[in-house]
Coordinates of C-alpha atoms and ligand atoms in Angstrom, one line a residue:
M1 CA 167.6 302.0 8.0
F2 CA 167.6 304.3 11.1
N3 CA 166.7 302.2 14.2
Y4 CA 164.1 304.2 16.1
K5 CA 163.5 301.4 18.6
Y6 CA 167.2 301.7 19.6
L7 CA 167.0 305.5 19.8
L8 CA 164.0 305.2 22.1
Q9 CA 165.7 302.7 24.3
V10 CA 168.8 305.0 24.7
F11 CA 166.5 308.0 25.4
C12 CA 164.6 306.1 28.2
F13 CA 167.8 304.9 29.7
G14 CA 169.0 308.5 29.8
I15 CA 165.9 309.6 31.5
I16 CA 166.2 306.9 34.1
L17 CA 169.8 307.9 34.8
V18 CA 168.8 311.6 35.2
V19 CA 165.9 310.7 37.6
Q20 CA 168.2 308.4 39.6
K21 CA 170.9 311.1 39.8
T22 CA 168.3 313.7 41.0
M23 CA 166.9 311.3 43.6
Q24 CA 170.4 310.5 44.8
N25 CA 171.2 314.1 45.2
T26 CA 168.3 314.7 47.4
T27 CA 168.8 311.4 49.3
L28 CA 172.5 312.3 49.6
C29 CA 171.5 315.0 51.9
T30 CA 169.4 313.3 54.5
F31 CA 170.0 310.3 56.7
P32 CA 167.4 307.6 56.6
P33 CA 164.6 307.7 59.2
G34 CA 165.8 305.8 62.2
F35 CA 169.5 306.6 61.7
K36 CA 170.9 307.6 65.1
F37 CA 173.7 310.0 66.1
G38 CA 175.6 309.8 69.3
T39 CA 178.9 310.6 71.0
A40 CA 181.4 308.7 73.1
T41 CA 184.0 308.7 75.9
S42 CA 185.6 306.0 78.1
A43 CA 185.9 305.7 81.9
Y44 CA 189.6 306.3 82.4
Q45 CA 189.7 309.1 79.9
I46 CA 187.0 311.2 81.7
E47 CA 186.0 310.1 85.2
G48 CA 189.0 310.9 87.4
A49 CA 188.3 310.0 91.1
W50 CA 190.9 307.3 90.6
N51 CA 191.0 306.2 94.2
V52 CA 187.8 307.3 95.8
S53 CA 185.1 305.2 97.6
G54 CA 186.7 301.8 97.2
K55 CA 188.0 302.0 93.7
T56 CA 191.3 300.2 93.2
P57 CA 194.0 300.9 90.6
S58 CA 193.7 299.9 87.0
I59 CA 196.7 299.4 84.7
W60 CA 196.3 303.1 83.7
D61 CA 196.5 304.3 87.3
F62 CA 199.5 302.1 87.8
A63 CA 201.3 303.0 84.5
T64 CA 200.7 306.8 84.8
H65 CA 202.0 306.8 88.4
N66 CA 204.9 304.4 88.1
N67 CA 205.9 304.7 84.5
F68 CA 205.0 308.3 83.8
E69 CA 207.7 308.8 81.2
S70 CA 205.6 306.7 78.9
I71 CA 203.0 309.5 78.8
I72 CA 204.2 312.3 76.5
D73 CA 203.3 315.1 78.9
R74 CA 203.7 313.0 82.0
S75 CA 200.1 313.5 82.9
N76 CA 197.5 311.1 84.2
G77 CA 193.8 310.5 84.5
D78 CA 193.6 311.1 88.3
I79 CA 191.2 313.9 87.7
A80 CA 190.8 313.9 83.9
C81 CA 187.5 315.7 83.1
D82 CA 186.3 315.0 86.7
S83 CA 183.2 313.4 85.3
Y84 CA 182.8 311.3 88.4
N85 CA 181.8 314.5 90.2
Q86 CA 180.0 316.2 87.3
I87 CA 177.3 313.9 86.1
D88 CA 174.8 316.7 85.9
V89 CA 177.0 319.0 83.8
D90 CA 177.8 316.2 81.4
I91 CA 174.1 315.2 81.0
A92 CA 173.2 318.8 80.4
N93 CA 175.9 319.1 77.7
L94 CA 174.7 315.9 76.1
Q95 CA 171.2 317.2 76.0
L96 CA 172.5 320.4 74.5
L97 CA 174.2 318.4 71.8
N98 CA 170.9 316.6 71.2
V99 CA 172.3 313.1 70.8
S100 CA 170.1 310.0 70.8
F101 CA 172.7 307.9 72.6
Y102 CA 175.8 308.2 74.6
R103 CA 178.6 305.6 74.5
F104 CA 180.6 305.4 77.8
S105 CA 182.5 302.6 79.5
I106 CA 182.4 301.1 83.0
S107 CA 185.5 301.2 85.1
W108 CA 186.1 297.6 86.1
T109 CA 187.9 298.5 89.4
R110 CA 185.2 301.0 90.4
L111 CA 182.6 298.2 90.1
L112 CA 184.6 295.2 91.2
P113 CA 187.6 296.5 93.1
N114 CA 188.9 293.0 94.0
A115 CA 188.7 291.2 90.6
G116 CA 188.3 287.6 91.5
N117 CA 186.0 287.8 94.5
N118 CA 182.4 288.7 94.5
F119 CA 182.5 292.0 96.2
I120 CA 180.5 294.6 94.3
N121 CA 181.4 298.2 95.3
P122 CA 178.2 300.0 96.3
D123 CA 179.7 303.3 95.2
G124 CA 180.4 301.9 91.7
V125 CA 176.8 300.7 91.4
R126 CA 175.5 304.1 92.7
Y127 CA 177.6 306.1 90.2
Y128 CA 176.7 304.1 87.1
N129 CA 173.0 303.8 88.1
E130 CA 173.0 307.6 88.4
V131 CA 174.6 308.1 85.0
I132 CA 172.2 305.6 83.3
D133 CA 169.1 306.8 85.0
K134 CA 169.8 310.5 84.2
L135 CA 170.6 309.6 80.6
I136 CA 167.3 307.8 80.3
A137 CA 165.4 310.6 82.0
H138 CA 166.7 312.9 79.3
N139 CA 165.9 310.5 76.5
I140 CA 169.4 309.5 75.7
D141 CA 170.1 305.8 75.3
P142 CA 173.1 304.5 77.2
M143 CA 175.4 302.4 74.9
V144 CA 177.9 300.8 77.3
T145 CA 181.4 299.5 76.6
I146 CA 182.3 296.8 79.2
F147 CA 186.1 296.9 78.6
H148 CA 187.8 300.0 77.4
W149 CA 191.4 299.3 78.2
D150 CA 191.4 299.9 82.0
L151 CA 192.2 296.3 83.2
P152 CA 192.5 295.9 87.0
Q153 CA 196.2 296.1 87.9
S154 CA 195.7 293.0 90.1
L155 CA 194.9 291.0 87.0
Q156 CA 197.9 292.5 85.1
D157 CA 200.1 291.2 87.9
L158 CA 198.8 287.8 86.9
G159 CA 199.7 288.3 83.2
G160 CA 196.7 290.4 82.1
W161 CA 195.3 289.5 78.8
T162 CA 198.0 287.0 78.1
N163 CA 196.7 284.8 80.9
K164 CA 193.7 282.6 79.9
L165 CA 192.2 283.0 83.4
T166 CA 191.5 286.7 82.7
I167 CA 188.6 285.4 80.5
E168 CA 186.9 284.1 83.6
Y169 CA 187.4 287.3 85.5
Y170 CA 186.1 289.3 82.6
L171 CA 183.0 287.1 82.4
Q172 CA 182.3 287.8 86.0
F173 CA 182.6 291.5 85.3
A174 CA 180.3 291.3 82.2
R175 CA 177.7 289.2 84.0
T176 CA 177.7 291.8 86.9
C177 CA 177.2 294.6 84.4
F178 CA 174.3 292.7 82.6
S179 CA 172.6 291.9 85.9
L180 CA 173.0 295.3 87.5
F181 CA 172.3 297.6 84.5
G182 CA 170.8 295.4 81.8
D183 CA 167.2 296.4 82.8
R184 CA 168.0 299.8 81.3
V185 CA 171.1 299.4 79.1
K186 CA 170.1 297.8 75.8
T187 CA 173.2 298.1 73.8
W188 CA 176.4 296.4 75.0
I189 CA 179.9 296.6 73.5
T190 CA 182.0 293.8 75.0
F191 CA 185.4 295.2 74.0
N192 CA 186.8 298.4 72.6
E193 CA 189.5 298.0 69.9
I194 CA 191.1 294.7 70.6
S195 CA 193.8 295.1 68.0
M196 CA 194.8 298.6 69.1
Y197 CA 195.0 297.4 72.7
C198 CA 196.9 294.2 72.0
V199 CA 199.3 295.6 69.4
S200 CA 200.0 298.8 71.4
A201 CA 200.3 297.1 74.7
Y202 CA 202.5 294.2 73.5
D203 CA 204.2 295.1 70.2
K204 CA 204.5 298.9 70.2
K205 CA 204.7 299.6 73.9
S206 CA 202.5 302.6 73.4
L207 CA 199.6 301.6 75.7
A208 CA 199.5 300.2 79.2
P209 CA 200.8 297.7 80.3
F210 CA 203.7 298.8 77.9
A211 CA 204.9 295.2 77.8
S212 CA 207.6 293.6 75.6
L213 CA 206.0 290.4 74.3
S214 CA 206.1 291.4 70.7
G215 CA 204.6 289.0 68.2
I216 CA 203.6 286.6 71.0
G217 CA 201.7 288.5 73.7
T218 CA 200.0 290.4 70.9
Y219 CA 198.3 287.3 69.6
L220 CA 197.6 285.7 73.0
C221 CA 195.9 289.0 74.1
A222 CA 193.6 289.2 71.1
H223 CA 192.9 285.5 71.2
Y224 CA 191.7 285.6 74.9
M225 CA 189.8 288.8 74.3
L226 CA 188.0 287.2 71.4
L227 CA 187.1 284.2 73.4
A228 CA 185.9 286.4 76.3
H229 CA 183.8 288.3 73.8
G230 CA 182.2 285.2 72.4
R231 CA 181.4 283.7 75.8
A232 CA 180.0 287.0 77.1
Y233 CA 177.7 287.1 74.1
R234 CA 176.5 283.6 74.7
I235 CA 176.0 284.3 78.4
Y236 CA 173.8 287.3 77.5
K237 CA 171.8 285.3 75.0
K238 CA 171.3 282.5 77.6
D239 CA 170.7 284.3 80.9
F240 CA 169.8 287.8 80.0
I241 CA 167.8 287.5 76.8
H242 CA 164.7 288.7 78.6
Q243 CA 166.4 292.1 78.8
K244 CA 165.9 292.3 75.0
G245 CA 169.3 294.1 74.4
I246 CA 171.9 293.6 71.8
V247 CA 175.6 292.8 72.1
G248 CA 178.5 293.6 69.8
L249 CA 182.1 294.8 69.9
S250 CA 184.1 297.7 68.5
I251 CA 186.8 296.8 66.0
D252 CA 189.3 299.5 64.9
S253 CA 190.6 299.8 61.4
P254 CA 192.0 302.3 59.0
W255 CA 191.5 301.7 55.3
Y256 CA 194.6 300.9 53.3
F257 CA 195.0 302.1 49.7
P258 CA 197.7 300.4 47.6
A259 CA 200.5 302.9 47.3
T260 CA 200.7 302.3 43.5
N261 CA 198.7 300.3 41.0
T262 CA 201.1 297.4 40.9
A263 CA 199.9 293.9 41.8
N264 CA 202.4 293.9 44.6
D265 CA 201.1 297.0 46.3
K266 CA 197.5 295.8 45.9
M267 CA 198.5 292.6 47.6
A268 CA 200.2 294.7 50.4
A269 CA 197.0 296.6 51.0
M270 CA 195.0 293.4 51.2
R271 CA 197.6 292.0 53.7
A272 CA 197.1 295.1 55.8
I273 CA 193.3 294.7 55.9
I274 CA 193.5 290.9 56.5
T275 CA 196.0 291.1 59.3
G276 CA 194.4 294.2 60.9
F277 CA 190.6 294.2 60.5
D278 CA 189.9 290.6 59.5
W279 CA 192.1 289.2 62.3
L280 CA 189.3 290.2 64.7
A281 CA 186.2 290.3 62.3
H282 CA 186.7 287.0 60.5
P283 CA 186.3 284.7 63.5
I284 CA 182.9 286.4 64.3
F285 CA 181.4 287.6 61.1
S286 CA 182.6 285.2 58.4
Q287 CA 180.7 282.1 57.1
T288 CA 183.7 279.9 57.8
G289 CA 184.8 281.3 61.2
D290 CA 188.4 281.2 62.6
Y291 CA 191.3 283.5 61.8
P292 CA 191.9 284.4 58.1
L293 CA 193.8 281.7 56.3
F294 CA 196.5 284.1 55.2
M295 CA 197.4 284.8 58.9
R296 CA 197.2 281.2 59.8
K297 CA 199.7 280.2 57.1
R298 CA 202.0 283.1 57.4
I299 CA 202.3 283.1 61.2
D300 CA 202.6 279.3 61.3
Y301 CA 205.4 279.5 58.8
N302 CA 207.2 282.4 60.5
S303 CA 206.9 280.6 63.9
K304 CA 208.4 277.5 62.4
Q305 CA 211.3 279.4 60.9
Q306 CA 211.9 281.0 64.2
G307 CA 212.2 277.6 66.0
F308 CA 208.9 277.6 67.8
K309 CA 207.2 274.3 68.4
E310 CA 203.8 275.8 68.2
S311 CA 202.5 278.7 66.1
R312 CA 202.6 282.1 67.8
L313 CA 199.0 282.5 66.5
P314 CA 196.9 280.4 68.9
R315 CA 194.3 278.0 67.6
F316 CA 190.6 277.8 68.4
T317 CA 189.0 274.5 69.2
T318 CA 186.0 273.5 67.2
K319 CA 183.8 274.4 70.1
E320 CA 185.4 277.8 70.5
K321 CA 185.0 278.5 66.7
A322 CA 181.3 277.8 67.1
I323 CA 181.0 280.1 70.1
L324 CA 182.6 282.9 68.2
Q325 CA 180.9 282.5 64.9
G326 CA 177.9 284.8 64.7
S327 CA 178.5 286.2 68.2
A328 CA 177.6 289.8 67.5
D329 CA 174.3 291.6 66.8
F330 CA 176.2 294.4 65.2
L331 CA 179.7 295.3 64.1
G332 CA 181.0 298.4 65.9
L333 CA 183.6 300.2 63.7
N334 CA 186.1 302.7 65.0
H335 CA 187.6 304.5 62.1
Y336 CA 189.7 307.6 61.9
T337 CA 192.0 307.6 58.8
S338 CA 193.5 305.8 55.9
K339 CA 197.1 304.8 54.9
L340 CA 199.0 303.7 51.8
A341 CA 200.4 300.2 51.8
S342 CA 203.3 298.9 49.7
M343 CA 205.2 295.7 49.4
P344 CA 208.6 295.9 51.2
M345 CA 211.6 295.6 48.9
S346 CA 212.5 292.4 50.6
E347 CA 210.6 290.3 53.2
K348 CA 212.0 291.5 56.5
A349 CA 214.4 289.5 58.6
S350 CA 212.4 286.9 60.4
E351 CA 214.4 286.0 63.5
M352 CA 212.6 288.7 65.4
T353 CA 209.1 288.0 66.5
S354 CA 206.9 290.9 65.7
Y355 CA 203.3 291.6 64.6
E356 CA 204.6 294.1 62.1
I357 CA 207.0 291.7 60.6
D358 CA 204.3 289.0 60.3
R359 CA 202.1 291.6 58.5
S360 CA 205.0 292.6 56.2
F361 CA 204.1 295.7 54.3
D362 CA 205.3 299.3 54.3
I363 CA 203.2 302.3 55.2
S364 CA 203.2 305.8 53.7
F365 CA 200.8 308.7 53.3
D366 CA 199.6 310.7 50.3
P367 CA 201.1 314.2 50.8
K368 CA 197.8 315.6 49.4
W369 CA 195.9 314.2 52.4
P370 CA 195.1 317.0 54.9
K371 CA 196.8 316.5 58.3
S372 CA 195.5 316.5 61.8
A373 CA 197.4 317.0 65.1
R374 CA 198.1 313.2 65.2
N375 CA 200.8 312.4 62.7
H376 CA 199.3 309.3 61.3
F377 CA 195.7 310.5 61.3
K378 CA 195.2 312.1 57.9
V379 CA 191.8 313.3 56.6
V380 CA 190.8 310.7 54.0
P381 CA 187.0 310.4 54.1
Q382 CA 186.8 308.3 50.9
G383 CA 188.7 305.5 52.8
L384 CA 185.7 305.0 55.2
R385 CA 183.4 304.4 52.2
K386 CA 185.9 301.8 50.9
L387 CA 186.1 300.1 54.3
L388 CA 182.3 300.0 54.6
L389 CA 182.0 298.4 51.1
Y390 CA 184.7 295.9 52.0
I391 CA 182.7 294.9 55.2
R392 CA 179.5 294.7 53.1
D393 CA 181.1 292.4 50.6
T394 CA 183.2 290.3 52.9
Y395 CA 180.8 289.8 55.7
N396 CA 177.4 289.7 54.1
N397 CA 176.4 293.3 54.8
P398 CA 176.1 293.1 58.6
I399 CA 174.5 295.9 60.7
V400 CA 177.4 298.4 61.3
Y401 CA 177.5 301.0 64.0
I402 CA 180.3 303.5 63.6
T403 CA 181.2 303.5 67.3
E404 CA 184.1 306.1 66.9
N405 CA 185.1 308.7 64.3
G406 CA 186.7 312.0 65.0
Y407 CA 189.4 314.6 64.5
A408 CA 192.6 315.2 66.5
G409 CA 193.3 318.8 67.3
D410 CA 196.3 319.8 69.4
H411 CA 196.5 321.1 73.0
S412 CA 196.3 324.7 72.0
E413 CA 192.9 324.2 70.2
Y414 CA 190.1 326.3 71.8
I415 CA 186.6 326.6 70.3
D416 CA 187.2 327.5 66.7
D417 CA 187.6 324.0 65.5
H418 CA 186.8 324.4 61.8
D419 CA 188.9 321.5 60.9
R420 CA 186.8 319.2 63.1
V421 CA 183.6 320.6 61.6
S422 CA 184.9 319.9 58.1
Y423 CA 186.2 316.5 59.0
T424 CA 182.8 315.4 60.4
N425 CA 180.9 316.7 57.4
L426 CA 183.3 315.0 55.0
Y427 CA 183.1 311.6 56.8
L428 CA 179.4 311.8 57.2
T429 CA 179.0 312.5 53.5
E430 CA 180.9 309.3 52.7
I431 CA 178.8 307.3 55.2
L432 CA 175.7 308.6 53.5
K433 CA 177.0 307.5 50.1
A434 CA 177.7 304.1 51.6
I435 CA 174.2 303.9 52.9
V436 CA 172.3 305.3 49.9
I437 CA 174.4 304.2 46.9
D438 CA 176.2 301.1 48.2
K439 CA 173.3 299.9 50.4
C440 CA 175.6 299.4 53.4
N441 CA 173.8 298.6 56.6
V442 CA 175.1 301.5 58.7
T443 CA 172.5 302.6 61.2
K444 CA 174.4 304.6 63.9
Y445 CA 177.2 307.2 64.0
T446 CA 179.2 308.0 67.1
S447 CA 181.4 311.0 67.2
W448 CA 184.7 310.8 69.2
S449 CA 184.6 312.6 71.4
F450 CA 182.0 314.3 73.5
M451 CA 184.7 316.4 75.2
D452 CA 188.5 316.8 75.4
N453 CA 189.9 314.1 77.6
F454 CA 193.0 312.1 78.6
E455 CA 194.3 310.7 75.3
W456 CA 196.3 307.7 76.6
H457 CA 200.0 308.0 75.9
D458 CA 199.5 311.4 74.3
G459 CA 198.1 312.7 77.7
Y460 CA 196.4 316.1 77.2
T461 CA 198.5 317.0 74.1
L462 CA 195.7 316.0 71.8
R463 CA 192.1 317.2 71.8
F464 CA 189.2 315.2 70.2
G465 CA 186.3 316.9 71.9
M466 CA 183.3 318.9 70.8
F467 CA 183.4 320.5 74.2
H468 CA 186.6 322.2 75.2
V469 CA 187.8 321.2 78.7
D470 CA 190.0 323.5 80.6
F471 CA 192.4 321.2 82.3
N472 CA 194.0 324.0 84.3
D473 CA 190.7 324.8 86.0
P474 CA 190.0 322.8 89.1
K475 CA 186.4 322.6 88.0
R476 CA 187.4 321.5 84.5
K477 CA 185.1 324.0 82.8
R478 CA 183.5 322.8 79.6
T479 CA 182.9 325.2 76.7
P480 CA 181.1 324.2 73.5
K481 CA 183.2 324.4 70.3
K482 CA 182.0 325.2 66.8
S483 CA 181.8 321.5 66.1
M484 CA 179.3 321.0 68.9
Y485 CA 176.9 323.5 67.2
A486 CA 177.6 322.0 63.8
Y487 CA 177.0 318.4 64.9
R488 CA 173.9 319.5 66.8
N489 CA 172.4 320.8 63.6
I490 CA 173.2 317.7 61.7
I491 CA 171.4 315.7 64.4
R492 CA 168.4 318.0 64.6
F493 CA 167.7 317.9 60.9
G494 CA 169.2 314.5 60.1
T495 CA 170.7 316.4 57.1
L496 CA 174.2 317.3 56.0
P497 CA 175.0 321.0 56.3
R498 CA 175.6 321.6 52.6
C499 CA 171.9 320.8 52.1
L500 CA 170.7 323.3 54.7
S501 CA 170.1 326.7 53.2
F502 CA 171.3 328.5 56.3
E503 CA 174.6 326.6 56.6
K504 CA 177.5 327.5 54.4
S505 CA 178.5 324.7 52.2
I506 CA 181.9 323.1 52.8
Ligands
NOJ601 C1 190.5 305.0 70.1 C2 190.0 304.7 71.5 O1 189.0 303.9 71.6 C3 189.8 306.0 72.3 O2 189.9 305.7 73.6 C4 190.8 307.1 71.8 O3 190.8 308.2 72.6 C5 190.5 307.4 70.4 N1 190.4 306.2 69.5 C6 191.4 308.5 69.8 O4 192.7 308.0 69.7

């Protein structure tokens, strides 16, 4: 006999699916109320004024002046965007862009020129007070990164982030920032991209201090930065809680897709995430704390094989583990691209100490992925959604702020940056899917970058900005690019362009 009850059930289910789909289509246009859009820079990349009014050299001043062949175009940040002298222009442009918040960093040596003694440079205080006050006067929330790679050279001379003492100096810096600016700054990022910094500085020699301590300095650097982060967080919660701010850090990570469907390549992709993202996230955001077990075992094993008495991966004490666990009010995520991971044909020779050898997987790219001006930054928006899902499932759906995401153009780029417009739309679409469909807790998006700036060892050969900067003009003229107008519309309407009748769909 024909089962009408069953037919009715199927029919109702179908209706529910259609309704859900329609709702998703409309909600897949608009960001939830309260979602905030911002943009970002960092001190060395934009400020210039490298030696004025008491500022002393950072490792970037030192490296670009003494080791200039490490910078592709042999340039430096002596003037950069001249933002030190152009606060009003920058604020007017931020206002034009209509952002809710602006992420910038504080130059350590402008504020504390003699790391280690208590002298606070009045000009540093004046400059950052002015930036913060003017932002607030224009309704733009300051989001401040305490350390964005410009370590005082005087601390580098003592070993930099491979010296445990640097933690104490950093805490003095962080405490100074909280007490001088915390009445107005309510969002703090303790560290920008610990893994990019430590790996590039010590393994790849592509960021200052361009040191050769491969597979050793790399882990020490990240270990001490993590400890400094944890302790800064606890200091804020103990002594500055009345300021009612929040503290987190920005972790960088691509997403890794397995190169093929084989179990081996799937394992390689997992290895890549564990030894990249989880290395820094696990001690802070996991239920168990500490480094991921895979890293512990693998680096302990490799170290033993190499004749080390102790593992090259340092250990946390029980107390340190506790300080780190839960030491972030949000997870800042810097994400630009994805890669393919595959298992190497054979495990690489182990007599050399190296982070890459410890990780042990091969990298490649799907030829179908659109390119950018940076070789290894392909346009793979779906990778961001995967990474957000991974974070949701691995770390109990923490609050995530995307603290960087952006497109690399080359030095010849002017204002017709269609590729950047398309990149932003595609990545924001995936973020919206992650929020609406996957229920990921993403509440802020930060586009990198506000304007073209000094791109570290790539000098001025790459452009990430929504404002073009003319680096041949002594005034460093800024001109809005297409992406500035496109992002401004997204911010105004909280809606993706394809859903706005007056914007062409992408
Ligand atoms: C990472 C860094 O935080 C930032 O300083 C850099 O300019 C961008 N990503 C682009 O490479």
